[in-house]
Short mmCIF file of C-alpha atoms and ligand atoms in Angstrom, two decimals:
data_model
loop_
_atom_site.label_atom_id
_atom_site.label_comp_id
_atom_site.label_asym_id
_atom_site.label_seq_id
_atom_site.Cartn_x
_atom_site.Cartn_y
_atom_site.Cartn_z
CA UNK A 1 138.30 82.39 11.90
CA UNK A 2 135.30 83.21 9.75
CA UNK A 3 131.74 83.60 11.01
CA UNK A 4 130.98 80.17 9.52
CA UNK A 5 133.95 78.56 11.34
CA UNK A 6 132.98 80.01 14.70
CA UNK A 7 129.34 79.07 14.16
CA UNK A 8 130.29 75.48 13.36
CA UNK A 9 132.49 75.23 16.42
CA UNK A 10 129.87 76.72 18.77
CA UNK A 11 127.03 74.68 17.25
CA UNK A 12 129.02 71.48 17.73
CA UNK A 13 129.02 71.85 21.50
CA UNK A 14 125.52 73.09 22.28
CA UNK A 15 123.09 71.60 24.79
CA UNK A 16 120.43 69.68 22.90
CA UNK A 17 117.64 69.04 25.34
CA UNK A 18 115.39 70.79 27.77
CA UNK A 19 116.91 70.85 31.23
CA UNK A 20 114.60 69.03 33.63
CA UNK A 21 115.52 67.30 36.87
CA UNK A 22 119.24 67.85 36.31
CA UNK A 23 119.46 66.36 32.83
CA UNK A 24 118.84 67.24 29.22
CA UNK A 25 115.68 65.60 27.92
CA UNK A 26 113.76 65.53 24.66
CA UNK A 27 110.27 66.99 24.38
CA UNK A 28 107.30 64.66 24.59
CA UNK A 29 106.61 63.87 20.95
CA UNK A 30 110.21 64.58 19.98
CA UNK A 31 109.51 67.73 17.93
CA UNK A 32 112.24 70.36 17.56
CA UNK A 33 112.45 74.04 16.60
CA UNK A 34 115.31 75.73 14.76
CA UNK A 35 117.03 78.78 16.17
CA UNK A 36 118.31 81.41 13.78
CA UNK A 37 121.41 83.57 13.74
CA UNK A 38 119.84 87.00 13.08
CA UNK A 39 123.16 88.12 11.58
CA UNK A 40 122.87 85.70 8.67
CA UNK A 41 119.22 84.70 8.78
CA UNK A 42 120.36 81.08 8.84
CA UNK A 43 119.46 78.34 11.28
CA UNK A 44 122.44 77.10 13.28
CA UNK A 45 120.90 74.87 15.95
CA UNK A 46 117.67 73.32 17.09
CA UNK A 47 116.06 72.56 20.42
CA UNK A 48 113.00 70.69 21.76
CA UNK A 49 109.51 72.02 21.09
CA UNK A 50 108.07 71.40 24.53
CA UNK A 51 104.46 70.53 25.18
CA UNK A 52 102.13 70.78 28.13
CA UNK A 53 103.35 67.40 29.42
CA UNK A 54 106.91 68.73 29.56
CA UNK A 55 105.84 71.78 31.56
CA UNK A 56 104.06 69.46 33.96
CA UNK A 57 107.11 67.26 34.31
CA UNK A 58 109.30 70.27 35.11
CA UNK A 59 106.89 71.83 37.62
CA UNK A 60 106.13 68.57 39.42
CA UNK A 61 109.85 67.77 39.63
CA UNK A 62 110.57 71.27 40.86
CA UNK A 63 107.98 70.93 43.64
CA UNK A 64 109.52 67.65 44.66
CA UNK A 65 112.98 69.25 44.85
CA UNK A 66 111.51 72.11 46.89
CA UNK A 67 110.28 69.84 49.64
CA UNK A 68 113.18 67.37 49.30
CA UNK A 69 116.89 67.97 48.78
CA UNK A 70 116.67 71.76 48.43
CA UNK A 71 115.05 72.08 51.83
CA UNK A 72 118.03 70.33 53.40
CA UNK A 73 120.51 72.87 52.03
CA UNK A 74 121.29 75.55 54.63
CA UNK A 75 121.12 79.22 53.66
CA UNK A 76 124.92 79.50 53.92
CA UNK A 77 125.31 76.52 51.58
CA UNK A 78 122.84 78.13 49.17
CA UNK A 79 125.04 81.20 49.15
CA UNK A 80 128.11 79.07 48.45
CA UNK A 81 126.35 77.38 45.52
CA UNK A 82 125.40 80.74 44.03
CA UNK A 83 128.97 81.99 44.49
CA UNK A 84 130.33 78.98 42.66
CA UNK A 85 127.72 79.50 39.92
CA UNK A 86 129.04 83.04 39.41
CA UNK A 87 132.60 81.72 39.13
CA UNK A 88 131.58 79.01 36.65
CA UNK A 89 129.70 81.47 34.44
CA UNK A 90 132.84 83.63 34.43
CA UNK A 91 134.99 80.57 33.64
CA UNK A 92 132.78 79.82 30.61
CA UNK A 93 132.20 83.44 29.62
CA UNK A 94 133.76 83.16 26.18
CA UNK A 95 131.68 80.14 25.16
CA UNK A 96 128.47 81.65 26.59
CA UNK A 97 129.14 85.00 24.88
CA UNK A 98 129.56 83.34 21.50
CA UNK A 99 126.33 81.39 21.97
CA UNK A 100 124.47 84.55 23.01
CA UNK A 101 125.73 86.51 20.02
CA UNK A 102 124.83 83.79 17.54
CA UNK A 103 121.40 83.28 19.06
CA UNK A 104 120.40 86.92 19.54
CA UNK A 105 122.57 88.80 17.03
CA UNK A 106 123.98 91.24 19.58
CA UNK A 107 127.60 92.45 19.23
CA UNK A 108 130.07 90.17 20.99
CA UNK A 109 131.17 92.98 23.32
CA UNK A 110 127.57 93.33 24.49
CA UNK A 111 127.27 89.56 24.99
CA UNK A 112 130.43 89.61 27.10
CA UNK A 113 128.87 92.38 29.18
CA UNK A 114 125.65 90.35 29.49
CA UNK A 115 127.43 87.20 30.63
CA UNK A 116 129.41 89.15 33.22
CA UNK A 117 126.17 90.75 34.44
CA UNK A 118 124.57 87.31 34.71
CA UNK A 119 127.52 86.15 36.83
CA UNK A 120 127.23 89.34 38.90
CA UNK A 121 123.59 88.54 39.75
CA UNK A 122 124.63 85.18 41.19
CA UNK A 123 127.51 86.77 43.10
CA UNK A 124 125.29 89.56 44.45
CA UNK A 125 122.48 87.30 45.67
CA UNK A 126 124.97 84.73 47.01
CA UNK A 127 125.78 87.27 49.69
CA UNK A 128 122.19 87.65 50.91
CA UNK A 129 121.21 83.96 51.09
CA UNK A 130 122.10 83.62 54.80
CA UNK A 131 120.97 87.12 55.78
CA UNK A 132 117.29 86.93 54.91
CA UNK A 133 115.84 87.09 58.36
CA UNK A 134 112.55 88.10 59.88
CA UNK A 135 111.59 90.37 62.76
CA UNK A 136 110.37 90.09 66.27
CA UNK A 137 107.33 92.18 67.06
CA UNK A 138 106.93 93.61 70.57
CA UNK A 139 103.38 92.92 71.79
CA UNK A 140 103.96 93.30 75.51
CA UNK A 141 104.81 90.85 78.29
CA UNK A 142 102.28 88.15 77.41
CA UNK A 143 103.32 87.44 73.83
CA UNK A 144 106.22 86.54 71.62
CA UNK A 145 105.68 87.33 67.98
CA UNK A 146 108.08 86.80 65.08
CA UNK A 147 108.17 86.55 61.33
CA UNK A 148 109.73 83.79 59.25
CA UNK A 149 110.95 84.51 55.72
CA UNK A 150 109.89 81.48 53.76
CA UNK A 151 110.40 80.78 50.07
CA UNK A 152 107.31 81.39 47.92
CA UNK A 153 107.78 77.97 46.31
CA UNK A 154 108.07 77.08 42.63
CA UNK A 155 108.78 80.19 40.60
CA UNK A 156 108.24 80.40 36.83
CA UNK A 157 110.39 82.75 34.76
CA UNK A 158 109.28 83.76 31.28
CA UNK A 159 112.20 85.29 29.43
CA UNK A 160 112.36 87.61 26.38
CA UNK A 161 114.86 87.33 23.52
CA UNK A 162 116.68 90.61 23.99
CA UNK A 163 118.67 89.74 27.14
CA UNK A 164 118.41 85.96 27.37
CA UNK A 165 120.92 84.97 30.06
CA UNK A 166 120.81 88.30 31.89
CA UNK A 167 117.05 88.13 32.39
CA UNK A 168 117.26 84.47 33.40
CA UNK A 169 119.91 85.22 36.02
CA UNK A 170 118.10 88.36 37.18
CA UNK A 171 115.09 86.29 38.24
CA UNK A 172 116.61 82.93 39.08
CA UNK A 173 119.47 84.15 41.31
CA UNK A 174 117.27 85.94 43.90
CA UNK A 175 114.68 83.15 43.67
CA UNK A 176 117.29 80.51 44.55
CA UNK A 177 118.93 82.72 47.18
CA UNK A 178 115.58 82.81 49.00
CA UNK A 179 115.19 79.03 48.76
CA UNK A 180 112.72 78.77 45.88
CA UNK A 181 112.97 76.50 42.85
CA UNK A 182 112.73 77.75 39.27
CA UNK A 183 111.23 76.72 35.96
CA UNK A 184 112.45 78.90 33.12
CA UNK A 185 110.79 79.34 29.76
CA UNK A 186 113.21 81.11 27.43
CA UNK A 187 112.09 82.89 24.27
CA UNK A 188 111.83 80.75 21.16
CA UNK A 189 114.37 82.93 19.37
CA UNK A 190 117.04 82.62 22.10
CA UNK A 191 116.80 79.50 24.29
CA UNK A 192 120.42 78.38 24.28
CA UNK A 193 122.15 80.15 27.16
CA UNK A 194 119.36 79.33 29.64
CA UNK A 195 119.81 75.68 28.63
CA UNK A 196 123.60 75.94 28.97
CA UNK A 197 123.23 77.35 32.49
CA UNK A 198 121.74 74.04 33.72
CA UNK A 199 124.94 71.98 33.92
CA UNK A 200 126.85 74.95 35.35
CA UNK A 201 124.42 75.22 38.26
CA UNK A 202 124.66 71.45 38.75
CA UNK A 203 128.47 71.71 38.80
CA UNK A 204 128.09 74.49 41.38
CA UNK A 205 126.29 72.02 43.62
CA UNK A 206 122.64 72.86 42.97
CA UNK A 207 120.45 69.80 43.63
CA UNK A 208 118.69 68.34 40.60
CA UNK A 209 115.22 69.71 39.94
CA UNK A 210 115.84 73.13 41.49
CA UNK A 211 116.61 74.82 38.15
CA UNK A 212 114.69 73.67 35.07
CA UNK A 213 114.32 74.95 31.55
CA UNK A 214 111.33 74.13 29.39
CA UNK A 215 111.79 75.20 25.79
CA UNK A 216 109.02 75.65 23.27
CA UNK A 217 106.65 78.21 21.85
CA UNK A 218 104.92 80.52 24.27
CA UNK A 219 101.69 79.98 22.35
CA UNK A 220 101.96 76.23 23.06
CA UNK A 221 103.28 76.08 26.62
CA UNK A 222 103.02 79.61 28.08
CA UNK A 223 99.58 79.21 29.64
CA UNK A 224 100.40 75.70 30.85
CA UNK A 225 103.31 77.15 32.80
CA UNK A 226 101.88 80.41 34.13
CA UNK A 227 98.56 78.76 35.01
CA UNK A 228 100.05 75.57 36.45
CA UNK A 229 98.63 74.71 39.88
CA UNK A 230 102.16 73.86 41.04
CA UNK A 231 103.56 77.32 40.24
CA UNK A 232 103.46 79.88 43.06
CA UNK A 233 104.94 82.97 41.41
CA UNK A 234 105.47 84.10 37.82
CA UNK A 235 108.20 86.52 36.84
CA UNK A 236 107.44 87.71 33.33
CA UNK A 237 109.53 89.96 31.12
CA UNK A 238 108.22 90.79 27.68
CA UNK A 239 105.57 92.69 25.80
CA UNK A 240 102.52 94.40 27.28
CA UNK A 241 99.86 92.21 25.59
CA UNK A 242 101.57 88.94 26.57
CA UNK A 243 102.10 90.27 30.11
CA UNK A 244 98.41 91.08 30.46
CA UNK A 245 97.58 87.53 29.37
CA UNK A 246 100.07 86.07 31.85
CA UNK A 247 98.55 88.08 34.69
CA UNK A 248 95.05 86.86 33.80
CA UNK A 249 96.18 83.24 33.61
CA UNK A 250 98.07 83.49 36.91
CA UNK A 251 94.99 85.11 38.48
CA UNK A 252 93.01 81.89 38.03
CA UNK A 253 95.47 80.19 40.41
CA UNK A 254 95.95 83.30 42.58
CA UNK A 255 99.69 83.16 41.81
CA UNK A 256 101.62 86.37 42.31
CA UNK A 257 103.27 87.99 39.30
CA UNK A 258 106.07 90.39 38.56
CA UNK A 259 105.62 92.11 35.20
CA UNK A 260 108.52 93.83 33.44
CA UNK A 261 106.98 95.15 30.25
CA UNK A 262 107.79 97.70 27.61
CA UNK A 263 108.97 101.27 27.75
CA UNK A 264 109.30 104.51 25.82
CA UNK A 265 111.80 106.16 28.06
CA UNK A 266 112.87 109.78 27.62
CA UNK A 267 116.36 111.24 27.68
CA UNK A 268 115.88 114.89 28.65
CA UNK A 269 118.68 117.30 27.73
CA UNK A 270 118.55 120.82 29.15
CA UNK A 271 120.37 123.77 27.64
CA UNK A 272 122.95 123.85 30.44
CA UNK A 273 123.91 120.17 30.06
CA UNK A 274 127.36 118.79 29.31
CA UNK A 275 126.55 118.13 25.66
CA UNK A 276 129.39 115.66 25.17
CA UNK A 277 128.01 113.49 27.94
CA UNK A 278 124.46 113.97 26.64
CA UNK A 279 125.43 112.87 23.12
CA UNK A 280 127.29 109.79 24.38
CA UNK A 281 124.43 108.94 26.70
CA UNK A 282 121.78 109.31 23.99
CA UNK A 283 123.70 107.13 21.52
CA UNK A 284 124.06 104.38 24.10
CA UNK A 285 120.46 104.79 25.25
CA UNK A 286 119.02 104.08 21.81
CA UNK A 287 121.56 101.94 19.95
CA UNK A 288 122.54 99.39 22.63
CA UNK A 289 121.32 96.00 21.35
CA UNK A 290 119.95 97.83 18.29
CA UNK A 291 117.37 99.55 20.47
CA UNK A 292 115.82 96.24 21.48
CA UNK A 293 115.99 97.15 25.14
CA UNK A 294 112.96 97.67 27.36
CA UNK A 295 114.78 100.49 29.14
CA UNK A 296 116.12 102.08 25.93
CA UNK A 297 116.08 105.85 25.87
CA UNK A 298 114.03 106.02 22.68
CA UNK A 299 112.88 109.64 23.01
CA UNK A 300 115.23 112.58 23.14
CA UNK A 301 113.54 115.58 24.72
CA UNK A 302 115.80 118.56 24.16
CA UNK A 303 115.57 122.23 25.07
CA UNK A 304 115.39 124.45 22.02
CA UNK A 305 118.65 126.41 22.54
CA UNK A 306 120.73 123.21 22.23
CA UNK A 307 118.52 121.35 19.76
CA UNK A 308 120.60 122.20 16.69
CA UNK A 309 123.93 121.47 18.41
CA UNK A 310 122.69 118.12 19.73
CA UNK A 311 121.27 117.11 16.36
CA UNK A 312 124.43 118.00 14.49
CA UNK A 313 126.53 115.82 16.74
CA UNK A 314 124.03 112.99 17.01
CA UNK A 315 123.48 112.73 13.26
CA UNK A 316 127.20 112.76 12.55
CA UNK A 317 127.95 110.11 15.14
CA UNK A 318 124.98 107.97 14.13
CA UNK A 319 125.99 107.97 10.47
CA UNK A 320 129.46 106.72 11.47
CA UNK A 321 128.23 103.68 13.45
CA UNK A 322 129.20 100.41 11.80
CA UNK A 323 126.37 97.92 11.51
CA UNK A 324 127.51 94.31 11.15
CA UNK A 325 127.45 90.71 12.31
CA UNK A 326 127.78 90.46 16.08
CA UNK A 327 130.91 88.33 15.82
CA UNK A 328 132.74 91.09 13.92
CA UNK A 329 132.57 93.54 16.86
CA UNK A 330 130.30 96.10 15.18
CA UNK A 331 128.84 99.16 16.86
CA UNK A 332 125.41 97.69 16.22
CA UNK A 333 124.17 94.23 15.22
CA UNK A 334 121.02 93.04 13.42
CA UNK A 335 117.45 93.02 14.66
CA UNK A 336 116.15 89.75 16.07
CA UNK A 337 113.98 88.61 13.15
CA UNK A 338 112.80 89.45 9.65
CA UNK A 339 109.29 90.16 10.91
CA UNK A 340 110.60 92.44 13.60
CA UNK A 341 112.65 94.39 11.05
CA UNK A 342 109.53 94.82 8.93
CA UNK A 343 107.74 96.21 11.98
CA UNK A 344 110.52 98.69 12.75
CA UNK A 345 110.86 99.76 9.10
CA UNK A 346 107.08 100.18 8.93
CA UNK A 347 107.12 102.68 11.80
CA UNK A 348 109.81 104.75 10.06
CA UNK A 349 108.26 104.56 6.59
CA UNK A 350 104.86 105.62 7.95
CA UNK A 351 106.46 108.50 9.87
CA UNK A 352 108.20 109.66 6.70
CA UNK A 353 104.86 109.62 4.87
CA UNK A 354 103.36 111.79 7.61
CA UNK A 355 106.08 114.36 6.89
CA UNK A 356 108.36 113.62 9.84
CA UNK A 357 112.02 114.36 9.10
CA UNK A 358 114.20 111.22 8.97
CA UNK A 359 117.59 112.83 9.60
CA UNK A 360 119.65 109.64 9.97
CA UNK A 361 119.21 106.05 8.78
CA UNK A 362 115.66 105.06 7.94
CA UNK A 363 116.58 102.12 5.73
CA UNK A 364 117.63 98.49 5.77
CA UNK A 365 121.36 97.77 5.61
CA UNK A 366 123.16 95.13 3.55
CA UNK A 367 126.18 93.67 5.30
CA UNK A 368 128.78 92.06 3.07
CA UNK A 369 128.86 88.29 3.46
CA UNK A 370 125.70 88.38 5.62
CA UNK A 371 123.05 88.83 2.94
CA UNK A 372 120.25 87.16 4.91
CA UNK A 373 120.79 89.18 8.13
CA UNK A 374 118.15 91.50 9.56
CA UNK A 375 120.11 94.74 9.60
CA UNK A 376 118.55 98.18 9.95
CA UNK A 377 120.36 101.50 10.05
CA UNK A 378 120.47 103.54 13.27
CA UNK A 379 117.74 106.09 12.74
CA UNK A 380 116.74 109.51 14.04
CA UNK A 381 113.37 111.22 13.55
CA UNK A 382 113.55 114.94 14.30
CA UNK A 383 111.06 117.34 15.86
CA UNK A 384 108.24 114.84 16.24
CA UNK A 385 104.87 115.99 17.65
CA UNK A 386 104.15 114.57 21.12
CA UNK A 387 101.00 112.76 20.00
CA UNK A 388 102.68 110.97 17.09
CA UNK A 389 102.69 107.18 17.01
CA UNK A 390 106.49 107.01 17.02
CA UNK A 391 106.51 108.95 20.30
CA UNK A 392 103.66 107.01 21.88
CA UNK A 393 104.44 103.42 20.87
CA UNK A 394 107.40 101.21 21.65
CA UNK A 395 109.24 100.48 18.39
CA UNK A 396 111.88 98.25 19.99
CA UNK A 397 114.47 99.08 17.36
CA UNK A 398 117.26 101.62 16.70
CA UNK A 399 114.86 104.51 16.15
CA UNK A 400 115.20 107.69 18.19
CA UNK A 401 112.42 110.26 18.10
CA UNK A 402 113.32 113.81 19.05
CA UNK A 403 110.95 116.23 20.80
CA UNK A 404 111.85 119.91 21.22
CA UNK A 405 110.68 121.80 24.33
CA UNK A 406 110.90 125.36 25.64
CA UNK A 407 110.81 124.98 29.43
CA UNK A 408 111.33 122.51 32.28
CA UNK A 409 107.53 122.32 32.65
CA UNK A 410 107.17 121.30 29.01
CA UNK A 411 110.01 118.83 29.43
CA UNK A 412 108.36 117.02 32.32
CA UNK A 413 104.99 117.01 30.54
CA UNK A 414 106.65 115.50 27.48
CA UNK A 415 108.57 112.97 29.59
CA UNK A 416 105.34 111.81 31.24
CA UNK A 417 103.30 111.99 28.05
CA UNK A 418 103.23 108.30 27.11
CA UNK A 419 101.44 105.26 28.58
CA UNK A 420 104.81 103.86 29.77
CA UNK A 421 106.90 104.58 32.84
CA UNK A 422 110.05 102.51 32.95
CA UNK A 423 113.12 104.81 32.92
CA UNK A 424 113.96 108.47 32.47
CA UNK A 425 117.29 110.14 31.85
CA UNK A 426 118.17 113.75 32.51
CA UNK A 427 121.21 115.80 31.52
CA UNK A 428 121.68 119.12 33.31
CA UNK A 429 124.08 120.79 35.75
CA UNK A 430 121.26 122.36 37.75
CA UNK A 431 120.75 120.43 40.99
CA UNK A 432 117.31 121.84 41.78
CA UNK A 433 116.00 121.11 38.31
CA UNK A 434 117.44 117.61 38.49
CA UNK A 435 115.77 116.81 41.77
CA UNK A 436 112.44 118.34 40.74
CA UNK A 437 112.50 116.27 37.57
CA UNK A 438 113.46 113.10 39.45
CA UNK A 439 110.59 113.70 41.85
CA UNK A 440 107.97 114.46 39.20
CA UNK A 441 108.81 112.00 36.44
CA UNK A 442 106.67 108.87 36.16
CA UNK A 443 109.32 106.16 35.99
CA UNK A 444 110.71 103.28 38.00
CA UNK A 445 114.26 104.56 37.66
CA UNK A 446 115.85 107.90 36.91
CA UNK A 447 119.33 108.23 35.43
CA UNK A 448 121.05 111.56 36.06
CA UNK A 449 123.92 112.56 33.76
CA UNK A 450 124.55 108.95 32.71
CA UNK A 451 121.93 106.88 30.94
CA UNK A 452 121.73 103.25 32.21
CA UNK A 453 123.54 104.27 35.41
CA UNK A 454 123.27 101.51 38.01
CA UNK A 455 123.77 97.75 38.04
CA UNK A 456 122.66 94.49 39.59
CA UNK A 457 122.22 96.17 42.99
CA UNK A 458 119.83 98.94 41.83
CA UNK A 459 116.08 98.13 41.92
CA UNK A 460 114.49 97.99 38.49
CA UNK A 461 110.90 97.97 37.32
CA UNK A 462 108.11 100.02 35.90
CA UNK A 463 105.01 102.02 36.55
CA UNK A 464 101.97 102.56 34.25
CA UNK A 465 102.01 100.09 31.31
CA UNK A 466 105.66 99.22 32.00
CA UNK A 467 104.52 96.84 34.73
CA UNK A 468 104.94 96.40 38.45
CA UNK A 469 107.12 94.67 40.96
CA UNK A 470 110.85 95.19 41.20
CA UNK A 471 113.78 93.15 39.99
CA UNK A 472 117.44 93.56 40.88
CA UNK A 473 118.84 94.71 44.19
CA UNK A 474 117.34 93.75 47.53
CA UNK A 475 113.93 94.94 46.28
CA UNK A 476 113.66 91.85 44.04
CA UNK A 477 113.60 89.57 47.07
CA UNK A 478 110.09 90.75 47.95
CA UNK A 479 108.79 88.63 45.04
CA UNK A 480 110.52 85.51 46.30
CA UNK A 481 109.88 85.66 50.04
CA UNK A 482 106.69 84.90 51.89
CA UNK A 483 106.39 86.40 55.34
CA UNK A 484 104.83 84.12 57.93
CA UNK A 485 103.98 85.66 61.28
CA UNK A 486 103.98 83.45 64.35
CA UNK A 487 102.52 84.80 67.59
CA UNK A 488 102.48 82.96 70.89
CA UNK A 489 100.75 83.81 74.14
CA UNK A 490 103.15 82.94 76.91
P1 NAP B 1 106.79 88.59 24.14
O1 NAP B 1 106.26 88.18 22.85
O2 NAP B 1 105.89 89.10 25.16
O3 NAP B 1 107.59 87.30 24.66
C1 NAP B 1 108.18 87.26 25.92
C2 NAP B 1 108.16 85.83 26.40
O4 NAP B 1 106.82 85.43 26.62
C3 NAP B 1 108.76 84.82 25.44
O5 NAP B 1 109.45 83.83 26.15
C4 NAP B 1 107.52 84.23 24.80
O6 NAP B 1 107.72 82.95 24.27
C5 NAP B 1 106.61 84.18 26.00
N1 NAP B 1 105.20 83.98 25.71
C6 NAP B 1 104.52 84.16 24.55
N2 NAP B 1 103.22 83.85 24.72
C7 NAP B 1 103.06 83.48 26.01
C8 NAP B 1 101.96 83.06 26.80
N3 NAP B 1 100.73 82.96 26.31
N4 NAP B 1 102.17 82.77 28.09
C9 NAP B 1 103.40 82.87 28.63
N5 NAP B 1 104.48 83.25 27.94
C10 NAP B 1 104.32 83.57 26.64
O7 NAP B 1 107.89 89.70 24.03
P2 NAP B 1 109.18 89.68 23.11
O8 NAP B 1 108.74 90.07 21.76
O9 NAP B 1 109.93 88.41 23.28
O10 NAP B 1 110.08 90.79 23.83
C11 NAP B 1 110.00 92.13 23.51
C12 NAP B 1 109.15 92.88 24.52
O11 NAP B 1 109.58 92.62 25.85
C13 NAP B 1 109.25 94.36 24.36
O12 NAP B 1 107.98 94.92 24.36
C14 NAP B 1 110.04 94.85 25.57
O13 NAP B 1 109.78 96.11 26.02
C15 NAP B 1 109.75 93.83 26.58
N6 NAP B 1 110.89 93.69 27.51
C16 NAP B 1 110.79 94.22 28.76
C17 NAP B 1 111.85 94.12 29.65
C18 NAP B 1 111.77 94.68 31.04
O14 NAP B 1 112.60 94.36 31.87
N7 NAP B 1 110.79 95.50 31.36
C19 NAP B 1 113.01 93.47 29.26
C20 NAP B 1 113.08 92.94 27.99
C21 NAP B 1 112.00 93.05 27.12
P3 NAP B 1 108.01 82.75 22.69
O15 NAP B 1 109.31 83.39 22.42
O16 NAP B 1 108.06 81.27 22.58
O17 NAP B 1 106.88 83.38 21.96
MG1 MG B 2 118.23 82.73 17.72
#
């Protein structure tokens, strides 16, 4: 089948409405927005352009569900619903993967991985639903004191375009496990899989109104959602400026927030490292999802004795990566949008003008049969000064900047030398150096000898401008549980 055939088939069976109260509904006013396949630059579907009234409808309905049918569901039943949701996502993995690839541009293999990860979040949190229990506090013979773990209430989830279903599942699964309800606002570029999840959760037995999706532009409905008096917690994943705005809006209602923002994470390679593993790890760190990954390893910090060897291998491997439409199983797909490609290209062109060596890529790519797609070559900038813009700012594209260092002290200073603190990778065989680095690096997670090591069970989040709060693992539950302490004099 051709790309056009698959697109037609997928587009013919897409959800059309926002998912509110267990059904697909049109936006108030009936306006719609087109969603683009970044691989061709062509629109292939449209969805409702929600307005403030639609946000209100979703939040009010979600509150009603919270105090109504959802309250009647026992924790064990909640777990069973989440388990079934995982199975249904796996049942529909092929369809969901195709939708995700068309909507976001990512290679089909990556979409398959994303859909499986989304299912894994539901499976993981299914197991904790009936084990979230409080404490008893010993106060002596005259008292009994205990804590109840209550749901926070209605949780809002603002989702970015780079991992649409994964990010939705990452927030919604622990929220539901703890007995909350959810209103999701997907990114305008990639709303489809969050919409498609609605009927699957319903089929799994989730009461209507517990999971809702309001589509529409963040500039139109973002503040209405994050500042809504009926929303108790906001989980936001996206850019730093939007995250700051979300926090300010939520502050007016004293809602709690989790912010997962950008990154400029280092991959540090010491001279004693297994260079094969370091090369593989670096390629994956920067070219997964064309570098549009908050936790991408976008800076290689390498010790001078292995700089030349690393560069030789990295440049050779990078030049051999096939860039193409996500449905054709390429090594790397397109960027999300024309404007985003301009931004990425601008960073590289400016760096070149400043005299920085562009040793791989550094140009747009034409893919045969996909003339309108937003392709950009995997790119490496060598020996970049630490203060340079391409080291300091998140490019969010397939652009690796390389920094050369002469000691472990310089390496840690370089690793910590940006305003971000999301992830850090390290390649070395020296245990002491590894542990010192892991202790001293400013990051929410440290990957040793395998970049992106971990999974749904490992806590994830940032420090510095990368945000605060933790997602994934048991740590995520802290955002979705309210501790009530009850003390009785007896
Ligand atoms: P973005 O512009 O911040 O958008 C993120 C989400 O916020 C989208 O759903 C967007 O909706 C919505 N939004 C826009 N204005 C809003 C407002 N006033 N109130 C509430 N929501 C609003 O970021 P992006 O360009 O989609 O994503 C890329 C960025 O996200 C990168 O900087 C990356 O590092 C970060 N990111 C971080 C993580 C992490 O886990 N730390 C994961 C993925 C991405 P529209 O699409 O309708 O504008
Ligand atoms: Mg799209």
